[in-house]
Coordinates of C-alpha atoms in Angstrom, one line a residue:
Chain A
M92 CA -9.5 -59.4 -11.3
T93 CA -12.0 -59.2 -14.4
G94 CA -14.6 -58.1 -12.0
T95 CA -12.6 -55.2 -10.8
K96 CA -11.2 -54.6 -14.0
K97 CA -15.0 -54.1 -15.2
Q98 CA -15.4 -51.8 -12.2
R99 CA -12.8 -49.6 -12.9
I100 CA -14.0 -49.3 -16.6
D101 CA -17.5 -48.6 -15.6
A102 CA -16.3 -45.9 -13.1
L103 CA -14.0 -44.6 -15.6
A104 CA -16.9 -44.2 -18.2
E105 CA -19.4 -42.8 -15.5
S106 CA -17.1 -40.3 -14.7
T107 CA -16.8 -38.8 -18.3
V108 CA -20.2 -39.0 -19.0
D109 CA -22.0 -35.7 -18.3
K110 CA -23.8 -36.2 -15.1
P111 CA -27.4 -35.0 -14.9
E112 CA -26.6 -32.8 -12.2
D113 CA -24.5 -31.3 -14.8
S114 CA -27.0 -30.1 -17.0
G115 CA -28.1 -26.4 -17.2
V116 CA -25.2 -25.0 -15.3
S117 CA -23.5 -21.9 -16.1
L118 CA -19.9 -21.1 -15.2
A119 CA -20.9 -19.3 -12.1
A120 CA -23.4 -22.5 -11.1
S121 CA -20.4 -24.9 -11.6
A122 CA -18.2 -22.5 -9.2
W123 CA -20.5 -22.4 -6.5
R124 CA -21.0 -26.1 -6.6
R125 CA -16.9 -26.4 -6.0
L126 CA -17.5 -23.6 -3.5
R127 CA -20.1 -25.4 -1.3
R128 CA -17.5 -28.5 -0.7
N129 CA -14.8 -26.6 0.3
P130 CA -14.3 -26.0 4.4
A131 CA -11.8 -23.0 3.6
F132 CA -15.0 -21.0 2.1
L133 CA -17.5 -22.4 4.9
V134 CA -15.2 -20.9 7.7
G135 CA -14.7 -17.7 5.6
A136 CA -18.4 -17.8 5.0
V137 CA -19.4 -18.0 8.6
I138 CA -17.0 -15.6 9.9
T139 CA -18.2 -13.1 7.0
V140 CA -21.9 -13.6 7.6
L141 CA -21.6 -13.5 11.7
F142 CA -19.4 -10.1 11.1
V143 CA -21.8 -8.5 8.8
A144 CA -24.9 -9.6 11.0
V145 CA -23.2 -7.8 13.6
A146 CA -22.5 -4.6 12.2
L147 CA -26.3 -4.5 10.7
I148 CA -27.8 -5.2 14.4
S149 CA -25.0 -3.8 16.6
P150 CA -26.9 -0.5 17.7
W151 CA -29.4 -3.1 19.0
L152 CA -27.3 -5.6 20.1
A153 CA -25.1 -3.4 22.4
P154 CA -26.0 -3.3 25.8
H155 CA -24.7 0.4 26.3
D156 CA -24.4 3.5 24.2
P157 CA -21.1 3.3 23.1
A158 CA -20.4 7.1 23.1
A159 CA -21.4 7.6 27.3
R160 CA -19.0 7.7 29.4
D161 CA -20.9 5.3 32.1
L162 CA -17.6 4.3 34.1
A163 CA -16.0 7.8 34.2
D164 CA -15.9 7.9 38.2
Q165 CA -13.9 4.6 37.8
V166 CA -11.1 6.3 35.8
V167 CA -8.4 7.6 37.5
K168 CA -5.8 8.6 35.1
A169 CA -2.9 9.5 37.4
R170 CA -2.9 5.8 38.7
N171 CA -3.5 4.4 35.2
E172 CA -6.6 2.9 36.5
I173 CA -9.6 1.6 33.7
P174 CA -12.6 0.3 35.0
P175 CA -12.0 -3.4 34.7
A176 CA -14.5 -6.3 33.8
Q177 CA -17.7 -6.3 36.0
P178 CA -21.4 -7.4 36.0
G179 CA -23.1 -5.6 33.1
H180 CA -19.8 -4.6 31.3
P181 CA -18.0 -8.0 30.6
L182 CA -15.1 -6.1 28.9
G183 CA -15.0 -3.1 31.2
G184 CA -14.6 0.0 29.9
D185 CA -11.9 2.1 27.7
P186 CA -9.5 4.8 28.8
Q187 CA -12.5 7.2 28.7
G188 CA -14.6 5.3 31.0
R189 CA -17.0 4.0 28.2
D190 CA -18.5 0.6 27.9
F191 CA -15.8 -1.4 26.0
L192 CA -18.0 -4.3 24.4
S193 CA -20.6 -1.7 23.0
R194 CA -17.7 -0.1 21.4
L195 CA -16.5 -3.1 20.2
L196 CA -19.9 -4.4 18.8
V197 CA -20.8 -0.7 17.2
G198 CA -17.3 -0.4 15.8
S199 CA -17.8 -3.4 13.4
Q200 CA -20.2 -1.0 11.5
Q201 CA -17.4 1.7 10.5
T202 CA -15.3 -1.3 9.6
L203 CA -18.0 -2.7 7.2
M204 CA -18.3 0.6 6.0
V205 CA -14.9 1.5 5.2
G206 CA -14.2 -1.9 3.8
V207 CA -17.1 -2.2 1.5
F208 CA -16.9 1.3 0.0
A209 CA -13.0 1.4 -0.3
T210 CA -13.2 -1.9 -2.1
L211 CA -16.1 -0.5 -4.3
I212 CA -14.5 2.8 -5.2
G213 CA -11.3 1.1 -6.0
L214 CA -13.0 -1.8 -8.2
A215 CA -14.7 1.1 -10.2
G216 CA -11.7 3.0 -10.4
G217 CA -9.7 0.3 -11.6
L218 CA -12.6 -1.3 -13.9
V219 CA -12.6 2.2 -16.1
L220 CA -8.4 2.1 -16.0
G221 CA -8.2 -1.5 -16.8
T222 CA -11.0 -1.4 -19.4
L223 CA -9.7 1.6 -21.1
A224 CA -6.0 0.3 -21.3
G225 CA -7.2 -3.4 -22.3
A226 CA -9.4 -2.2 -25.0
L227 CA -8.3 0.5 -26.6
G228 CA -4.1 -0.5 -26.4
G229 CA -1.7 1.6 -27.9
W230 CA -0.5 5.2 -26.1
V231 CA -3.9 5.1 -24.0
D232 CA -2.7 1.5 -22.3
S233 CA 1.1 3.0 -22.1
V234 CA -0.1 6.3 -20.2
V235 CA -2.5 4.3 -18.0
M236 CA 0.2 1.4 -17.3
R237 CA 3.0 4.1 -16.4
A238 CA 0.7 5.9 -14.0
V239 CA -0.2 2.8 -12.2
D240 CA 3.2 1.6 -12.1
V241 CA 4.1 4.7 -10.3
M242 CA 1.4 4.3 -7.7
L243 CA 2.0 0.6 -7.2
S244 CA 6.1 1.6 -6.8
V245 CA 5.0 3.3 -3.2
P246 CA 3.9 1.1 -0.6
S247 CA 0.6 0.9 -0.3
L248 CA 0.2 2.1 3.1
L249 CA 2.6 4.9 2.8
L250 CA 0.4 5.7 -0.3
A251 CA -2.5 5.9 1.9
V252 CA -0.9 8.0 4.8
S253 CA 0.2 10.4 2.0
I254 CA -3.3 10.7 0.6
S255 CA -5.1 11.1 3.8
A256 CA -2.4 13.9 4.8
L257 CA -3.6 15.7 2.0
F258 CA -6.9 16.2 3.4
A259 CA -7.1 19.2 6.0
R260 CA -10.1 17.4 7.9
P261 CA -9.5 13.4 8.5
S262 CA -12.9 12.0 8.5
Q263 CA -14.1 8.5 7.9
F264 CA -14.5 9.6 4.0
T265 CA -11.1 10.7 3.7
V266 CA -10.3 7.0 5.0
I267 CA -12.3 5.6 2.5
I268 CA -11.2 7.7 -0.2
A269 CA -7.6 7.0 0.8
V270 CA -7.9 3.4 1.0
A271 CA -9.9 3.2 -2.4
I272 CA -7.0 4.6 -4.2
V273 CA -4.5 2.7 -3.3
Q274 CA -6.4 -0.3 -4.9
I275 CA -7.1 1.2 -7.9
P276 CA -4.2 0.1 -9.5
I277 CA -4.0 -3.0 -8.5
F278 CA -7.6 -3.8 -10.0
A279 CA -6.8 -1.7 -12.8
R280 CA -3.2 -3.8 -13.6
L281 CA -5.1 -7.1 -13.0
L282 CA -7.9 -6.2 -15.6
R283 CA -6.0 -4.8 -18.2
G284 CA -4.0 -8.2 -18.3
S285 CA -7.0 -10.8 -18.6
M286 CA -8.6 -8.0 -21.2
L287 CA -5.5 -8.1 -23.4
A288 CA -5.3 -12.2 -23.2
Q289 CA -8.9 -11.6 -24.3
R290 CA -8.2 -9.7 -27.3
G291 CA -6.2 -11.9 -28.7
S292 CA -8.2 -15.1 -27.9
D293 CA -10.0 -16.9 -30.4
H294 CA -13.5 -16.2 -29.2
V295 CA -13.0 -12.8 -29.7
L296 CA -11.6 -13.1 -33.2
A297 CA -15.0 -15.2 -34.0
A298 CA -17.0 -12.6 -32.9
R299 CA -15.0 -10.0 -34.7
S300 CA -15.5 -12.1 -38.2
L301 CA -19.2 -11.9 -37.3
G302 CA -19.0 -8.2 -37.6
V303 CA -19.8 -7.6 -34.1
R304 CA -19.1 -3.8 -33.1
P305 CA -16.2 -2.9 -30.9
G306 CA -18.4 -1.8 -28.1
A307 CA -20.2 -5.0 -27.8
I308 CA -16.9 -6.9 -28.4
V309 CA -15.4 -5.0 -25.3
F310 CA -18.7 -5.0 -22.9
R311 CA -20.2 -8.5 -23.8
H312 CA -17.0 -10.3 -25.1
M313 CA -14.1 -9.3 -23.3
L314 CA -14.9 -7.6 -20.2
P315 CA -17.2 -10.7 -18.8
N316 CA -14.5 -13.1 -19.5
S317 CA -11.9 -10.8 -17.8
L318 CA -13.7 -10.5 -14.4
G319 CA -12.9 -13.5 -12.8
P320 CA -9.6 -12.6 -11.2
V321 CA -10.9 -9.3 -10.5
I322 CA -14.0 -10.6 -8.5
V323 CA -11.3 -12.5 -6.2
Q324 CA -8.9 -9.7 -6.0
A325 CA -12.3 -7.9 -5.0
T326 CA -12.8 -10.3 -1.9
L327 CA -9.0 -10.1 -1.2
V328 CA -9.0 -6.0 -1.2
L329 CA -12.1 -6.2 1.4
A330 CA -9.3 -7.7 3.8
T331 CA -6.6 -5.4 3.1
S332 CA -8.6 -2.3 3.0
I333 CA -10.2 -3.0 6.3
I334 CA -6.7 -3.5 7.6
D335 CA -5.3 -0.4 6.0
A336 CA -8.3 1.5 7.2
A337 CA -7.6 0.4 10.6
A338 CA -4.0 1.3 10.1
L339 CA -4.8 4.5 9.0
S340 CA -7.1 5.0 12.3
F341 CA -4.2 3.6 14.3
L342 CA -1.9 6.7 13.0
G343 CA -4.4 9.3 13.9
L344 CA -5.2 10.0 10.4
G345 CA -9.1 8.5 10.9
N346 CA -11.8 10.2 12.2
P347 CA -10.9 12.6 15.1
D348 CA -14.4 12.3 16.6
D349 CA -14.1 9.3 18.8
S350 CA -18.0 9.2 20.0
V351 CA -18.2 6.7 16.7
P352 CA -16.1 3.9 17.8
E353 CA -13.8 2.3 15.2
W354 CA -11.6 -0.6 15.5
G355 CA -8.3 0.7 14.5
Q356 CA -8.9 3.9 16.6
M357 CA -9.8 2.0 19.7
L358 CA -6.6 0.1 19.1
G359 CA -4.8 3.5 18.6
G360 CA -6.5 4.8 22.0
S361 CA -5.3 1.1 24.0
Q362 CA -1.7 1.6 22.6
Q363 CA -0.2 3.8 25.6
V364 CA -1.6 1.4 28.2
I365 CA -1.1 -1.9 26.3
D366 CA 1.3 -2.8 28.9
S367 CA -1.2 -2.5 31.8
H368 CA -4.1 -3.5 30.3
P369 CA -3.2 -5.6 27.1
A370 CA -7.3 -6.9 26.4
L371 CA -8.0 -3.5 25.3
S372 CA -5.8 -3.9 22.6
F373 CA -6.1 -7.7 22.1
W374 CA -10.1 -7.3 21.4
P375 CA -10.0 -4.5 18.4
A376 CA -6.9 -6.2 16.9
G377 CA -8.1 -9.9 17.3
C378 CA -11.5 -8.6 15.6
I379 CA -9.8 -6.9 12.7
I380 CA -7.8 -9.9 12.1
V381 CA -10.5 -12.6 12.4
V382 CA -12.5 -10.3 9.7
A383 CA -9.6 -10.1 7.4
L384 CA -9.5 -13.7 7.5
G385 CA -12.8 -14.6 6.8
F386 CA -12.6 -12.4 3.3
T387 CA -9.3 -13.6 2.5
L388 CA -10.6 -17.4 3.1
I389 CA -13.6 -16.6 0.9
G390 CA -11.3 -14.8 -1.6
E391 CA -8.6 -17.7 -2.1
S392 CA -11.4 -20.4 -2.4
L393 CA -13.0 -18.2 -4.7
R394 CA -9.9 -18.3 -7.1
D395 CA -10.0 -21.5 -6.6
A396 CA -13.4 -22.4 -7.5
L397 CA -13.3 -20.0 -10.6
D398 CA -10.0 -21.6 -11.9
P399 CA -11.0 -22.9 -15.1
K400 CA -8.5 -25.7 -14.9
N401 CA -10.3 -26.9 -11.9
R402 CA -13.6 -27.2 -13.7
R403 CA -15.4 -30.6 -12.8
Chain B
M258 CA -17.4 -12.0 -62.7
A259 CA -16.2 -13.7 -60.0
L260 CA -17.5 -13.2 -56.5
L261 CA -14.2 -13.1 -55.0
E262 CA -11.1 -12.1 -56.6
V263 CA -7.7 -12.1 -55.1
R264 CA -5.1 -10.6 -56.8
D265 CA -1.5 -10.4 -55.9
L266 CA -2.3 -10.3 -52.4
T267 CA 0.8 -9.9 -50.2
V268 CA 1.0 -9.8 -46.7
S269 CA 4.2 -9.0 -44.5
F270 CA 4.6 -8.6 -40.8
H271 CA 6.8 -5.7 -39.3
R272 CA 7.6 -6.3 -35.7
R273 CA 10.3 -4.1 -34.2
G274 CA 13.8 -5.8 -33.6
E275 CA 12.5 -8.7 -36.1
P276 CA 13.4 -9.2 -39.8
V277 CA 10.1 -8.3 -41.8
F278 CA 8.4 -12.2 -42.3
T279 CA 6.2 -12.0 -45.6
A280 CA 3.5 -14.8 -44.8
V281 CA 1.5 -14.5 -48.1
D282 CA 3.8 -13.3 -51.4
G283 CA 1.4 -12.2 -54.3
V284 CA -1.0 -15.0 -53.9
S285 CA -4.0 -14.6 -56.3
F286 CA -7.0 -17.0 -57.0
E287 CA -10.6 -16.4 -57.8
V288 CA -14.0 -18.0 -56.3
E289 CA -17.2 -18.2 -58.4
P290 CA -20.6 -18.1 -56.6
G291 CA -21.1 -21.3 -55.4
Q292 CA -18.1 -22.9 -55.9
T293 CA -15.7 -24.9 -53.4
V294 CA -12.3 -23.6 -53.6
G295 CA -9.3 -25.4 -51.4
L296 CA -6.6 -23.7 -50.2
V297 CA -4.2 -26.5 -49.1
G298 CA -0.2 -26.5 -47.2
E299 CA 1.2 -27.5 -44.4
S300 CA 1.4 -25.6 -41.2
G301 CA 3.1 -22.0 -41.7
C302 CA 2.6 -21.8 -45.9
G303 CA 0.2 -18.9 -45.2
K304 CA -3.5 -20.6 -45.6
S305 CA -4.9 -18.5 -42.7
V306 CA -3.2 -15.5 -42.9
T307 CA -4.9 -15.2 -46.4
S308 CA -7.9 -16.2 -44.7
L309 CA -7.9 -13.5 -42.4
A310 CA -6.5 -10.8 -44.9
I311 CA -9.9 -11.6 -47.0
M312 CA -11.9 -11.1 -44.0
G313 CA -9.7 -8.0 -42.6
L314 CA -9.2 -9.4 -39.7
L315 CA -5.2 -9.1 -39.3
P316 CA -3.8 -6.6 -36.9
K317 CA -3.8 -3.1 -37.9
R318 CA -0.2 -2.5 -36.5
G319 CA 2.4 -5.0 -37.4
A320 CA 1.0 -6.7 -40.5
K321 CA 1.0 -4.5 -43.7
V322 CA -1.5 -6.2 -46.5
S323 CA -1.2 -5.2 -50.3
G324 CA -2.7 -6.3 -53.4
S325 CA -6.2 -6.5 -53.9
V326 CA -9.1 -8.5 -52.8
T327 CA -12.6 -7.8 -54.5
F328 CA -15.8 -9.1 -53.7
E329 CA -18.6 -8.6 -56.2
G330 CA -16.6 -5.9 -57.4
T331 CA -15.9 -3.6 -54.1
E332 CA -12.4 -4.0 -52.9
L333 CA -12.2 -4.9 -49.2
L334 CA -8.9 -3.9 -48.5
R335 CA -9.9 -0.3 -49.0
L336 CA -12.9 -0.2 -47.2
S337 CA -13.2 1.5 -43.8
D338 CA -13.4 -0.3 -40.9
R339 CA -16.8 0.5 -40.2
D340 CA -17.8 -0.6 -44.0
M341 CA -15.5 -3.9 -43.5
R342 CA -17.5 -4.5 -40.0
D343 CA -20.8 -4.4 -41.7
R344 CA -20.0 -6.9 -44.6
R345 CA -18.0 -9.3 -41.7
G346 CA -20.8 -12.0 -41.2
R347 CA -23.1 -10.7 -43.5
D348 CA -21.6 -10.9 -46.9
L349 CA -18.8 -13.0 -45.7
G350 CA -18.5 -15.7 -42.7
M351 CA -16.0 -17.6 -41.4
V352 CA -15.6 -20.7 -39.1
F353 CA -12.3 -21.3 -36.8
Q354 CA -10.5 -24.2 -36.3
D355 CA -11.0 -24.8 -32.6
P356 CA -15.2 -24.7 -31.8
L357 CA -14.6 -24.5 -28.3
S358 CA -12.3 -21.4 -27.8
S359 CA -14.2 -19.8 -30.8
L360 CA -17.2 -19.6 -28.5
N361 CA -17.8 -17.2 -25.7
P362 CA -17.6 -19.1 -22.4
V363 CA -20.1 -17.2 -20.3
I364 CA -22.6 -16.4 -22.6
S365 CA -25.3 -19.1 -23.8
I366 CA -25.4 -20.7 -27.3
G367 CA -29.0 -18.6 -27.8
L368 CA -27.5 -15.1 -26.8
Q369 CA -24.6 -15.7 -29.3
V370 CA -26.4 -16.7 -32.1
T371 CA -28.8 -13.7 -32.0
E372 CA -26.0 -11.4 -31.6
V373 CA -25.4 -11.8 -35.5
L374 CA -29.2 -11.6 -36.2
E375 CA -29.8 -8.6 -34.3
R376 CA -26.3 -6.8 -35.4
H377 CA -27.1 -7.2 -39.3
R378 CA -30.7 -8.5 -39.9
G379 CA -31.9 -5.8 -37.3
M380 CA -34.1 -8.7 -35.6
P381 CA -35.7 -8.0 -32.3
R382 CA -34.3 -10.7 -29.8
K383 CA -37.9 -12.8 -29.7
Q384 CA -37.7 -13.1 -33.6
A385 CA -34.2 -13.8 -33.7
M386 CA -34.6 -16.5 -31.2
A387 CA -37.2 -17.9 -33.1
E388 CA -34.8 -17.8 -35.8
A389 CA -31.4 -18.9 -34.2
T390 CA -33.8 -22.2 -33.5
D391 CA -34.2 -22.7 -36.9
L392 CA -30.5 -22.3 -37.9
L393 CA -29.9 -24.9 -35.2
N394 CA -32.2 -27.2 -36.5
K395 CA -30.8 -26.7 -40.4
V396 CA -27.3 -27.6 -38.9
G397 CA -28.4 -30.7 -37.2
I398 CA -28.3 -30.0 -33.7
P399 CA -30.9 -31.7 -31.8
D400 CA -33.5 -30.2 -29.3
P401 CA -32.3 -26.9 -30.6
T402 CA -34.5 -24.9 -27.9
R403 CA -32.6 -26.5 -25.2
R404 CA -29.4 -26.0 -26.3
L405 CA -30.0 -22.0 -27.1
S406 CA -30.1 -21.7 -23.3
E407 CA -27.0 -23.9 -22.5
Y408 CA -23.2 -22.4 -22.6
P409 CA -20.6 -23.8 -24.9
H410 CA -18.8 -26.0 -22.3
Q411 CA -21.9 -28.2 -22.1
L412 CA -22.2 -29.0 -25.8
S413 CA -19.8 -31.7 -27.4
G414 CA -17.2 -30.7 -30.1
G415 CA -19.3 -31.6 -33.0
M416 CA -22.2 -29.4 -32.1
R417 CA -19.9 -26.7 -31.0
Q418 CA -18.8 -26.6 -34.6
R419 CA -22.1 -26.8 -35.7
A420 CA -23.2 -23.5 -33.7
L421 CA -20.4 -21.9 -35.3
I422 CA -21.4 -22.8 -38.6
A423 CA -24.9 -21.6 -37.6
M424 CA -23.7 -18.4 -36.7
A425 CA -21.2 -17.9 -39.8
L426 CA -24.2 -18.7 -42.1
A427 CA -26.9 -16.8 -40.0
C428 CA -27.0 -14.1 -42.3
R429 CA -26.7 -16.2 -45.2
P430 CA -23.8 -14.9 -46.4
R431 CA -22.4 -15.3 -50.0
L432 CA -18.9 -16.3 -49.3
L433 CA -17.9 -18.6 -46.2
I434 CA -14.6 -19.4 -45.4
A435 CA -13.7 -22.2 -43.4
D436 CA -10.3 -22.3 -41.4
E437 CA -9.4 -26.2 -40.9
P438 CA -13.0 -26.6 -39.6
T439 CA -12.5 -30.4 -38.5
T440 CA -8.9 -30.6 -37.6
A441 CA -10.0 -30.2 -33.6
L442 CA -12.4 -32.8 -34.1
D443 CA -13.2 -36.7 -33.8
V444 CA -12.8 -38.6 -37.4
T445 CA -16.4 -39.7 -37.4
I446 CA -17.5 -35.9 -36.5
Q447 CA -15.3 -34.6 -39.0
A448 CA -17.1 -36.7 -41.9
Q449 CA -20.4 -35.5 -40.2
I450 CA -19.2 -31.7 -40.2
L451 CA -18.1 -32.1 -43.9
A452 CA -21.3 -33.7 -45.3
L453 CA -22.8 -30.6 -43.5
L454 CA -21.0 -28.0 -45.1
K455 CA -21.5 -29.7 -48.5
E456 CA -25.2 -29.9 -48.0
L457 CA -25.4 -26.4 -47.0
V458 CA -22.9 -25.1 -49.7
R459 CA -25.4 -27.0 -52.0
D460 CA -28.4 -25.8 -50.7
T461 CA -27.6 -22.1 -50.0
G462 CA -25.5 -21.7 -53.2
T463 CA -22.9 -20.2 -50.8
A464 CA -19.3 -20.1 -51.9
L465 CA -16.6 -21.8 -49.7
I466 CA -13.2 -21.3 -49.3
M467 CA -12.0 -24.8 -47.7
I468 CA -8.8 -24.3 -45.9
T469 CA -7.1 -27.5 -44.5
H470 CA -3.7 -29.5 -44.8
D471 CA -5.8 -32.4 -44.8
L472 CA -6.1 -33.5 -48.8
G473 CA -9.2 -35.9 -47.9
V474 CA -11.2 -33.2 -46.6
V475 CA -10.3 -31.5 -50.2
A476 CA -10.6 -34.7 -51.9
G477 CA -14.5 -35.1 -50.7
L478 CA -15.6 -31.3 -50.8
C479 CA -13.8 -28.9 -53.3
D480 CA -14.0 -28.1 -57.0
Q481 CA -10.9 -26.6 -57.3
V482 CA -7.5 -26.8 -55.2
N483 CA -4.9 -24.1 -54.7
V484 CA -1.5 -25.9 -53.2
L485 CA 0.2 -23.2 -51.3
Y486 CA 3.9 -23.5 -50.2
G487 CA 6.0 -20.8 -48.4
G488 CA 3.5 -18.0 -49.0
R489 CA 3.0 -18.5 -52.5
I490 CA 0.5 -20.6 -54.7
V491 CA 2.7 -23.4 -56.3
E492 CA -0.4 -25.4 -57.9
R493 CA -3.9 -24.7 -59.1
A494 CA -6.1 -27.5 -60.5
Q495 CA -9.6 -29.1 -60.7
R496 CA -9.9 -31.7 -57.8
H497 CA -9.9 -34.4 -60.1
E498 CA -6.7 -33.5 -62.1
L499 CA -5.0 -32.6 -59.0
F500 CA -5.5 -36.2 -57.4
V501 CA -4.9 -38.2 -60.6
E502 CA -2.0 -36.3 -61.9
P503 CA 0.0 -33.8 -59.1
R504 CA 2.6 -32.2 -61.1
H505 CA 4.2 -29.8 -58.6
P506 CA 6.7 -32.5 -56.7
Y507 CA 5.4 -30.6 -53.3
T508 CA 1.6 -31.9 -54.4
H509 CA 3.1 -35.0 -55.5
G510 CA 4.9 -35.4 -52.1
L511 CA 1.5 -34.5 -49.9
L512 CA -0.4 -37.1 -52.0
A513 CA 2.4 -40.0 -51.6
S514 CA 2.6 -39.1 -47.7
I515 CA -1.3 -40.0 -47.1
P516 CA -1.8 -43.8 -45.6
R517 CA -3.8 -45.8 -47.9
L518 CA -5.9 -49.0 -46.7
D519 CA -5.2 -50.3 -50.3
A520 CA -1.4 -50.2 -49.9
A521 CA 0.7 -53.5 -49.5
R522 CA 1.5 -54.8 -46.3
G523 CA 5.0 -53.4 -45.1
Q524 CA 4.7 -50.7 -47.8
K525 CA 6.5 -47.5 -46.1
L526 CA 4.9 -43.9 -46.4
V527 CA 6.8 -41.7 -48.1
P528 CA 7.4 -38.6 -46.4
I529 CA 8.4 -35.4 -47.4
P530 CA 11.8 -34.6 -46.0
G531 CA 12.7 -31.8 -44.1
S532 CA 10.2 -29.1 -42.6
V533 CA 9.2 -25.8 -43.5
A534 CA 11.9 -24.2 -41.4
D535 CA 13.8 -25.2 -44.2
N536 CA 12.3 -22.9 -46.5
I537 CA 14.6 -20.3 -48.5
P538 CA 13.3 -17.0 -49.8
W539 CA 11.7 -17.3 -53.3
D540 CA 13.8 -14.1 -54.3
H541 CA 16.0 -16.1 -56.3
A542 CA 15.3 -19.8 -56.0
C543 CA 12.4 -22.2 -55.3
A544 CA 11.2 -22.2 -51.8
F545 CA 10.6 -26.1 -51.9
A546 CA 14.0 -26.6 -53.3
P547 CA 15.7 -28.2 -50.5
R548 CA 12.9 -30.4 -49.9
C549 CA 12.4 -31.5 -53.4
A550 CA 13.3 -34.7 -54.9
N551 CA 13.4 -32.9 -58.2
A552 CA 15.5 -30.5 -57.6
L553 CA 17.7 -28.9 -60.7
D554 CA 20.2 -26.4 -60.4
V555 CA 17.9 -24.0 -61.7
C556 CA 15.6 -24.2 -58.8
R557 CA 18.7 -23.1 -56.3
G558 CA 19.3 -20.1 -58.8
Q559 CA 16.0 -18.8 -60.1
T560 CA 12.5 -18.4 -59.1
P561 CA 9.9 -20.4 -60.7
A562 CA 7.3 -18.2 -62.5
E563 CA 3.7 -19.2 -62.3
E564 CA 2.8 -20.9 -65.7
W565 CA -0.1 -22.6 -67.2
H566 CA 0.1 -26.6 -68.3
E567 CA -3.0 -28.3 -69.6
G568 CA -5.3 -26.1 -67.9
R569 CA -3.6 -26.0 -64.8
L570 CA -1.3 -23.7 -63.0
L571 CA 2.2 -24.7 -61.8
R572 CA 4.9 -23.2 -60.4
C573 CA 7.9 -25.4 -61.1
H574 CA 11.2 -25.8 -62.8
N575 CA 11.0 -29.4 -63.1
P576 CA 7.3 -30.6 -62.6
V577 CA 6.8 -34.5 -61.9
E578 CA 5.7 -36.4 -65.4
P579 CA 2.4 -37.4 -65.6
A580 CA 3.7 -40.8 -67.0
A581 CA 5.8 -41.3 -63.8
D582 CA 2.7 -41.2 -62.2
A583 CA 0.7 -43.9 -63.8
A584 CA 0.7 -46.5 -60.9
A585 CA -0.9 -43.5 -58.9
K586 CA -3.3 -42.7 -61.4
E587 CA -4.4 -46.2 -61.9
D588 CA -5.3 -46.4 -58.0
L589 CA -7.2 -43.6 -58.0
R590 CA -9.4 -44.9 -61.1
V591 CA -10.4 -47.7 -59.0

């Protein structure tokens, strides 16, 4: 009995003492330590790395030119015949007779591009608005936040559709802008909230008591401490912006030039034949879901890892 | 001339939809160069608000500050934001209660110390780093070079408070305000930090305003003590006089409620009944009257004035008679 009790006390003592690996680690480093052990993060990371790698090398990976109508002779519109799987074309062709696998692979490029750029632009806009509102407060805060509230009150996809519809000529660029604008209010609201919490925090008061200038207070003391939730949101937004962009393309608000493949647009093109050729809908939809899942898993595990209550 | 002269300082909070709350109500005191002055009282008596008002750190919206705070002849309350900012950290330093939350968690200790040096002494980063090493050394942090590259969560509580003291003293301010600097620390660490403050004050000639609810801290450190109740000073005396002969019933109660090693076995502590919530406004009465053992009818009907009694300031209609306290006096003489 005494032995086990002693062991327990020893274990307790050990757990409260700083471990050697703990010394010299910043917040980011200790978050990374916890991330590495999280299976959800590993799954998300594998999906994401695979997806990004495929997107980068897809032009060389694709067995055929995604725009060439190699199998056009097998397409019979009247009888709803679409090239089936065959040697050299493992997934067959699309309704225009283009190699489906190649289009799927190359399509990842557009998806990655839309996701990354829409998120970055949304993040940048949200950072500016959120910092302004959170740092200045007062009427600036009121004006910015009311504008944000108005945007948030419209369902995001409806808002994206309305913004895309404003452009005379839809293109991949207009999709990115539409999706990005939809994300801005989310980032702005999130950042403003954590900035306000920082503004009243002890360490900001301490910095003010040392005469630190307002600019340095905002950019050195408030902003870096407010970024955690924003970074998490950014990974989650990558997923939603991929889905939103696919939805816009699916609705015909994307790039009208279908020689550049895009998953949402492929899904839209397969829509009329979904009962006779469900595989043509399944593949692009599956890709969108898996990629979105990958980013979501990373985002969720990042949120857990950055939560200060979980430290150590 | 006094280093700091606080005259009739009044701070009231105006929030929409709430009655005006006066946290500090006409407080006056002086701090001579190199002197250590204590502001003592329980939670909510206005100690911290007084210090924030002196530092100009109260929110512009909502808090109304009146009266006068003169530092070396300059009226601080009328300085522009910019000028006040230049003085904070350079002429006046402040140390806060909770050392962990008072440090920026995402920046290394080194950057936080050098930030002050770069800001007020215009040092280039490299020179500031060397100076920061010196400073950490001076406040008793071992292995300062390594500590400079570490983050707040890697330091112990005592070391964090030492680092904050180093930051507050980095530009050799002539006045340091310490707002409950030991409350969040272990008893042994408390003693170390107090010893450090005492030593630094002696070596640098910095005047110190010590804000605390802990009379033990006052006993070891302060030259002069102001006891606050309900936003007003109720008693001011030199340390020795205050401890030997507390005259205000509140001070008397505070001293009686301290546990003592030499108390007889089974002897109960004598707490002050009630809480700050029982305060009545000073307008037509003594705010302490509802909790006071000595309260007379006049205490509930008339505001006591500040009066000088044998070298001490007292705000009381019916002070504790020195004779009544002979026993306590004996105790303290031992």
